[in-house]
CSV table of C-alpha atoms in Angstrom, one decimal:
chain,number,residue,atom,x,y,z
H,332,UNK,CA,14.3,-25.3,-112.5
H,333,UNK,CA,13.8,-28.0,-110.4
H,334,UNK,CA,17.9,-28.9,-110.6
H,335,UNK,CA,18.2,-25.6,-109.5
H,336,UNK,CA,16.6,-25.4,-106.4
H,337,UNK,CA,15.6,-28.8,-105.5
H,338,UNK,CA,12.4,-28.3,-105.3
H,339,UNK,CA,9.4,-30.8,-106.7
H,340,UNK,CA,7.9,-30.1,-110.0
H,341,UNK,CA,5.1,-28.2,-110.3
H,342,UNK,CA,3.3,-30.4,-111.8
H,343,UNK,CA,3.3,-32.6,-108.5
H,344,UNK,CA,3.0,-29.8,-106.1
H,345,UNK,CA,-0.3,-29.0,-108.0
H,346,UNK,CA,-1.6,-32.8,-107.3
H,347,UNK,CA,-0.3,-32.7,-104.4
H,348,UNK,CA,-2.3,-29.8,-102.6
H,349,UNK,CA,-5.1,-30.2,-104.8
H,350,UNK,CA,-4.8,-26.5,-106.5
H,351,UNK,CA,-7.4,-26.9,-109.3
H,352,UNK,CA,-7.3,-23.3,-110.9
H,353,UNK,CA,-10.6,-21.5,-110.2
H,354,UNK,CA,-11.7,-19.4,-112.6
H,355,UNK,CA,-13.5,-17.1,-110.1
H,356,UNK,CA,-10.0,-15.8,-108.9
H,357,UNK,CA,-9.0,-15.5,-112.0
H,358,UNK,CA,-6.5,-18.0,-111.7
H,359,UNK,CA,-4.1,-20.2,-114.6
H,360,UNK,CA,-0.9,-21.8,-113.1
H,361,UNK,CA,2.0,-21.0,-115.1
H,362,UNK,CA,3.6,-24.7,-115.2
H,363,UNK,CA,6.4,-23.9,-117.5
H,364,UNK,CA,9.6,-22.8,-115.3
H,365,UNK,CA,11.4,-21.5,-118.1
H,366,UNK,CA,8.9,-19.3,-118.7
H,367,UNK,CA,8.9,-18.4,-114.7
H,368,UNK,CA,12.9,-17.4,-114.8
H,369,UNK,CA,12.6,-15.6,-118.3
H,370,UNK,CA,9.9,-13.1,-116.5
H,371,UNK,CA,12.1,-13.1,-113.7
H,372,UNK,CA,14.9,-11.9,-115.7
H,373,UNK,CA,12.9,-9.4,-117.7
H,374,UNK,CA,13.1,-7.3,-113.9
H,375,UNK,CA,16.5,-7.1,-114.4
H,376,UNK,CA,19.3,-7.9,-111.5
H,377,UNK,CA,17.7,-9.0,-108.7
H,378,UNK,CA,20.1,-8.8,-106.1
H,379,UNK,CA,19.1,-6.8,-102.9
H,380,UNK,CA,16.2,-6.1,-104.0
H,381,UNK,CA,12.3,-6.3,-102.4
H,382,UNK,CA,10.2,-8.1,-105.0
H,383,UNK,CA,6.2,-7.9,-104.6
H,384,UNK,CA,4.0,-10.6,-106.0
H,385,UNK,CA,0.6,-10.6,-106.5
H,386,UNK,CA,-1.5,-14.3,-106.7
H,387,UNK,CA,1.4,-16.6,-106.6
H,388,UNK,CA,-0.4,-19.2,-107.0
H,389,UNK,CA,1.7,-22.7,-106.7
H,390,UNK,CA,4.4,-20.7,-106.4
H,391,UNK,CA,6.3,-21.5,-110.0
H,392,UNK,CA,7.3,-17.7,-110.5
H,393,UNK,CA,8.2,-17.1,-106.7
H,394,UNK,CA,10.8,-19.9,-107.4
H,395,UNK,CA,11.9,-18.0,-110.1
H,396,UNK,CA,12.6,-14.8,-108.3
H,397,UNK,CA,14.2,-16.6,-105.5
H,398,UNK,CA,16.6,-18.6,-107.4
H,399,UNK,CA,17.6,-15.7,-109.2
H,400,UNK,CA,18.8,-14.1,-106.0
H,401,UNK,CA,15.8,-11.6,-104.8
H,402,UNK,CA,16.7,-10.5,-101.4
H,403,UNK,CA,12.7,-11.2,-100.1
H,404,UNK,CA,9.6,-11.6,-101.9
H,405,UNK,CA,6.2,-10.6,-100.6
H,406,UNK,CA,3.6,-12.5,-102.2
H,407,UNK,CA,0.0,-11.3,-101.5
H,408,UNK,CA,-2.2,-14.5,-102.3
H,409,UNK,CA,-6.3,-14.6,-101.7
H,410,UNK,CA,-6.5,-18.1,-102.5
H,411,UNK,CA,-6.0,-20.0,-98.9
H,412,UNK,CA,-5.5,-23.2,-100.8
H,413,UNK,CA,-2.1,-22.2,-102.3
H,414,UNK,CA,-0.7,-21.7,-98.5
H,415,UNK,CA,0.7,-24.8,-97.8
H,416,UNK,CA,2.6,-24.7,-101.1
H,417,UNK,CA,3.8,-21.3,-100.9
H,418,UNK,CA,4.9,-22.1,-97.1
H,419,UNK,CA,7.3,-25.4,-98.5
H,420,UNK,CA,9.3,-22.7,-100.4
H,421,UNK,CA,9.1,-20.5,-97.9
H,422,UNK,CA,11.0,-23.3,-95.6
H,423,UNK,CA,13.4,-23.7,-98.5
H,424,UNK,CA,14.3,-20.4,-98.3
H,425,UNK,CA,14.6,-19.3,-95.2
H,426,UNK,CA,13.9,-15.9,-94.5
H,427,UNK,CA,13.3,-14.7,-97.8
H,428,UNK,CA,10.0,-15.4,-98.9
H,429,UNK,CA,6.6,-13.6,-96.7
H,430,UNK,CA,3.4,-14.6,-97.5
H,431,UNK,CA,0.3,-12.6,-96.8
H,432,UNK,CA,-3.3,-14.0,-97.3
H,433,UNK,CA,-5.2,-10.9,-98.6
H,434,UNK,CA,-7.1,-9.3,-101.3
H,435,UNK,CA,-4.3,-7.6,-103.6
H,436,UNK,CA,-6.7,-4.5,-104.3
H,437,UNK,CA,-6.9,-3.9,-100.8
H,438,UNK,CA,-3.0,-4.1,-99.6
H,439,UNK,CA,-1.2,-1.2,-99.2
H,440,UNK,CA,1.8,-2.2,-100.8
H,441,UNK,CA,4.3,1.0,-100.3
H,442,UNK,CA,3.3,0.8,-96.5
H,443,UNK,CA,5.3,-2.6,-97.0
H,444,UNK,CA,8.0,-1.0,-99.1
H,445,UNK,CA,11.6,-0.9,-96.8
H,446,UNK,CA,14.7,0.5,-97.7
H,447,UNK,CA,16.2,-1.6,-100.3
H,448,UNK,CA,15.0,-1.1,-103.9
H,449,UNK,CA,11.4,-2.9,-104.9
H,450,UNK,CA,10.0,-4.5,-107.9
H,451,UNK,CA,6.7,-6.0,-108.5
H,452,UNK,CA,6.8,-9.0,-110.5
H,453,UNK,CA,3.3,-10.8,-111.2
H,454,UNK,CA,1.4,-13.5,-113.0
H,455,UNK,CA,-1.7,-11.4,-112.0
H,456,UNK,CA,-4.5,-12.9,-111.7
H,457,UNK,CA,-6.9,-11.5,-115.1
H,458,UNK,CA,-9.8,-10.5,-113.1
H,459,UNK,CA,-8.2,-7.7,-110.8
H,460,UNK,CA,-4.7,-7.4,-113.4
H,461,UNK,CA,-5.6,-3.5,-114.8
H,462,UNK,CA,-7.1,-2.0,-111.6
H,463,UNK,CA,-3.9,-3.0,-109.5
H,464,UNK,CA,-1.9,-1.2,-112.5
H,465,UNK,CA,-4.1,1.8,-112.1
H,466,UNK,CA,-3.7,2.1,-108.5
H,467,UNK,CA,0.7,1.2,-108.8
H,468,UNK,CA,0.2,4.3,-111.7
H,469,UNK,CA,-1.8,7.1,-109.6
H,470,UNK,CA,0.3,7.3,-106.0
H,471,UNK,CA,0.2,11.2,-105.7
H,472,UNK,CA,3.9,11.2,-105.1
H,473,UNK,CA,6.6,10.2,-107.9
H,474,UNK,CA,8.8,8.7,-108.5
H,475,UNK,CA,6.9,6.0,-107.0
H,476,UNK,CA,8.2,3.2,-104.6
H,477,UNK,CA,8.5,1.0,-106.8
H,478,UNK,CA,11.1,0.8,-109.6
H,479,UNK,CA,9.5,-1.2,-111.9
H,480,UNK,CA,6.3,-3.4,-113.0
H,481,UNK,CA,6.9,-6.7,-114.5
H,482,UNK,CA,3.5,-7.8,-115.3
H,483,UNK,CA,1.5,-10.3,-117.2
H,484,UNK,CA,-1.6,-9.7,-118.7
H,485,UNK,CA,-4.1,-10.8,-121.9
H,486,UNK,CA,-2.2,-9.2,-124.9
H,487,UNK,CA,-5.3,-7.5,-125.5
H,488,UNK,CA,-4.6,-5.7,-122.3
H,489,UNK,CA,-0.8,-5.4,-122.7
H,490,UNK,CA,-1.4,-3.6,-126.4
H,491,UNK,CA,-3.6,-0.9,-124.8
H,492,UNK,CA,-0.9,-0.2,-122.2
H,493,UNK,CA,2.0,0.7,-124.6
H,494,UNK,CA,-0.6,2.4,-127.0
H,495,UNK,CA,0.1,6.1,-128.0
H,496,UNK,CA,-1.9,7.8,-130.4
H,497,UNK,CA,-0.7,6.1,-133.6
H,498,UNK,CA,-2.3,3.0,-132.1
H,499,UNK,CA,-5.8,1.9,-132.3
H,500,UNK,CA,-5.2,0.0,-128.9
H,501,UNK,CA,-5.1,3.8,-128.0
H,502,UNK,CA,-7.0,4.6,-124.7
H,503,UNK,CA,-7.5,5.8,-121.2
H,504,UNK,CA,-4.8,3.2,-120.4
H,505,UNK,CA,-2.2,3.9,-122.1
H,506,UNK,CA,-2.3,7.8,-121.9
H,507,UNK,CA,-2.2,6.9,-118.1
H,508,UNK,CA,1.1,4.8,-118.7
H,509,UNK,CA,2.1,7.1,-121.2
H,510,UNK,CA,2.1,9.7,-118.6
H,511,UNK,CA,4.2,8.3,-115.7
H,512,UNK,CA,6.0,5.4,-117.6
H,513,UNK,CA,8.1,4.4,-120.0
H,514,UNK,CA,6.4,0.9,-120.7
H,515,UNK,CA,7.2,-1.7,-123.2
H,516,UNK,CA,6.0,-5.3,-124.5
H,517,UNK,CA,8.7,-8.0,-123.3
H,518,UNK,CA,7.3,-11.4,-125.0
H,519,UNK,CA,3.9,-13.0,-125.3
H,520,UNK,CA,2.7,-16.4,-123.9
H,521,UNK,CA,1.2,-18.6,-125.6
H,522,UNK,CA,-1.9,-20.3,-124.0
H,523,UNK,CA,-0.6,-24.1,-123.8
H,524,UNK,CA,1.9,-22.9,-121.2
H,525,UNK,CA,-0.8,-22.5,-118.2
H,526,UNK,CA,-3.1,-24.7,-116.4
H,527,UNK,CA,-5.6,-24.4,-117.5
H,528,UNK,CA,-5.1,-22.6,-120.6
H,529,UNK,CA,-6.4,-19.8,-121.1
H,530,UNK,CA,-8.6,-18.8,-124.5
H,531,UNK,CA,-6.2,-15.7,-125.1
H,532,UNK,CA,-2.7,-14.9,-125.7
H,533,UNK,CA,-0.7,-13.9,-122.7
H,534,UNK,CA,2.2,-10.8,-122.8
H,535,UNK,CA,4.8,-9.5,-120.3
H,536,UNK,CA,4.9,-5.9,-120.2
H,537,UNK,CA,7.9,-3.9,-118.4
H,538,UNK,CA,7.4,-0.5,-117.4
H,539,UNK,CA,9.9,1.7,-115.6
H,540,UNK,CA,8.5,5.3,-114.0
H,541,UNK,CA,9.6,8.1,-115.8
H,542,UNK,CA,11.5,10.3,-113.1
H,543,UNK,CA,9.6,13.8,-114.3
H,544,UNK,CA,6.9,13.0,-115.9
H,545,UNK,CA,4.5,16.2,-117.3
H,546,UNK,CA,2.6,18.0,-114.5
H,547,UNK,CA,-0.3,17.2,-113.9
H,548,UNK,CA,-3.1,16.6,-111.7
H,549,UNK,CA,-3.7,13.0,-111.3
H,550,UNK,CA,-7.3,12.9,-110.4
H,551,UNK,CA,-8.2,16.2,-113.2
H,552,UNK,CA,-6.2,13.8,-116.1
H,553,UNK,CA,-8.3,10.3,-114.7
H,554,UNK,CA,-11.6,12.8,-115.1
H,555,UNK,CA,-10.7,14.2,-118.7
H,556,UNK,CA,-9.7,10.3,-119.6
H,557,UNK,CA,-12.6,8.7,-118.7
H,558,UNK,CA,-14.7,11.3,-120.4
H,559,UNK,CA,-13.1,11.8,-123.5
H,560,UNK,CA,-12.8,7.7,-124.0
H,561,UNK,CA,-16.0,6.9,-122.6
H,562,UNK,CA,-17.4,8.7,-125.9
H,563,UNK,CA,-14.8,7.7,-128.1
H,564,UNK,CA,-16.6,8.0,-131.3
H,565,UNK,CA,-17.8,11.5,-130.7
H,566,UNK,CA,-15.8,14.7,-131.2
H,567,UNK,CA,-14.3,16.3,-128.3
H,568,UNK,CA,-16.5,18.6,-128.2
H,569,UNK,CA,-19.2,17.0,-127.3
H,570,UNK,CA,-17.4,14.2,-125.2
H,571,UNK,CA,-16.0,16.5,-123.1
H,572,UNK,CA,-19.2,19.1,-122.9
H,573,UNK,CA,-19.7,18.5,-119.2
H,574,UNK,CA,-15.8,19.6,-118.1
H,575,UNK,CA,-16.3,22.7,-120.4
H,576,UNK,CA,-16.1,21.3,-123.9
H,577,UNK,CA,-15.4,24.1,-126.5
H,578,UNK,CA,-13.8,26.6,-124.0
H,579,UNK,CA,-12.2,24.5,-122.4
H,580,UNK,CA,-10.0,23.2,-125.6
H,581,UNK,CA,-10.1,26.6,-126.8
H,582,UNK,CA,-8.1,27.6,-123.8
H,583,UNK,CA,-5.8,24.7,-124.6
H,584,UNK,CA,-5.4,25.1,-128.1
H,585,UNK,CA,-7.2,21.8,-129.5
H,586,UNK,CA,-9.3,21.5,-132.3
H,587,UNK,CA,-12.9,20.7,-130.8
H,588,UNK,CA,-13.8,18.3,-133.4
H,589,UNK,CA,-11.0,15.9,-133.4
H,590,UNK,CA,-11.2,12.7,-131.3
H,591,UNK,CA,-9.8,11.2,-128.0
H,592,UNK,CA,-8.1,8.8,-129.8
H,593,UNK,CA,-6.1,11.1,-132.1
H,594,UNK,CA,-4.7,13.2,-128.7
H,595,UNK,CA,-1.2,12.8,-127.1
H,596,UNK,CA,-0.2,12.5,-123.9
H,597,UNK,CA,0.7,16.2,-123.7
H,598,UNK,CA,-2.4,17.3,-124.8
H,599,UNK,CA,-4.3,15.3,-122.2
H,600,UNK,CA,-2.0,16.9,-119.8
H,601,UNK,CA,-2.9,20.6,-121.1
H,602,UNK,CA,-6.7,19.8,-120.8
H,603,UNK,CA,-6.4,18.8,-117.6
H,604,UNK,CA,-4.7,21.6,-116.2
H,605,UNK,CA,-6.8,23.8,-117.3
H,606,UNK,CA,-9.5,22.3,-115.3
């Protein structure tokens, strides 16, 4: 990619500013621009839109969203360090690229959201990666701001998020995704493409928000989740004893003693409205 915007390698850039991945942010440096534009692309056309990043880093995927004609990126980065590097592609394109130091899980990224169309496109950072999904999932109004996640994650993590009940990645998760997206594994990669490489396999997972999704409460389905996963093994009955257990999915037609596992989106959806 360097041919393509003129830009050093990454590889120098990285010596140059002394960005040794730490592993307390959660950081590995994505080296391999290929890579960078492939994710890019998975977003789709690129053109006038507002692209959100979360923990740039170097900056190897920002290049990638820039060269492939994003109107402005916002990258939200915690890591001070990675300034200077971000700000030399920020100076090569002018007037495209903001960067905000800050803690991702604390930015309020639709307050940042203008009229043209926005996507969030992230290497995020594995420490903070599911919560930030959680809280792009659970704005009370829908269709969301956004339209479209392109996100990297651990496979493990990336399995549980396109999990339905056939799956036995199956979980809180992915009845949460389920729910408001339609969401989808793109590619896995492997470890030998970051800096330093990771122990797990990497995977790019697309989701687009499903313009009705079931009605539902969002705070009574995160309650009826986390209690019916957070005794997985046990029968519904008794997992979900302390929302109302056998009345409760007597009212909604559900057999007491299956599982949370074995339940479909829909059926969360009933449970939950009958709270």
């Amino acid at each position: 990619m360097a041919a393509i915007d003129g830009l050093p390698p990454l590889r120098d850039v990285i010596a140059r500013h002394g960005l040794d991945a730490r592993k307390a942010l959660g950081q590995n440096f994505l080296l391999d621009l290929n890579l960078t534009q492939k994710i890019a692309r998975t977003a789709g056309p690129l053109e006038d839109v507002t692209v959100f990043e979360v923990g740039p880093g170097p900056g190897g995927l920002t290049r990638a969203i820039l060269s492939l004609g994003a109107k402005k990126v916002i990258a939200v980065e915690r890591d001070a360090r990675c300034l200077p590097a971000l700000a030399e592609i920020a100076d090569h394109y002018p007037g495209r690229l903001e960067v905000i130091e800050g803690d991702a899980l604390k930015t309020d990224f639709e307050a940042m959201a203008s009229d043209s169309p926005v996507k969030i496109i992230a290497n995020l950072p594995y420490n903070v990666g599911t919560q930030l999904l959680i809280n792009w999932l659970l704005p009370r109004t829908w269709p969301p701001f956004w339209q479209s996640l392109t996100l990297m994650f651990q496979r493990e993590v990336g399995l549980r998020i396109v999990a339905d009940e056939s799956d036995d990645h199956y979980g809180r998760l992915g009845v949460l995704c389920g729910w408001r997206t339609d969401a989808h594994m793109a590619f896995d990669v492997p470890p030998q493409a970051f800096t330093p490489p990771p122990k797990v396999t990497s995977s790019v997972v697309h989701l687009v928000p499903r313009p009705q999704p079931l009605e539902c409460d969002v705070e009574k389905l995160e309650r009826v989740t986390q209690a019916a996963f957070g005794q997985r093994r046990k029968m519904l009955r008794q997992s979900l004893k302390s929302l109302g257990g056998e009345t409760l999915l007597g009212k909604a037609g559900i057999d007491p003693a299956r599982r949370a596992e074995t339940l479909s989106v829909e059926e969360f959806c009933r449970i939950a409205n009958l709270l």
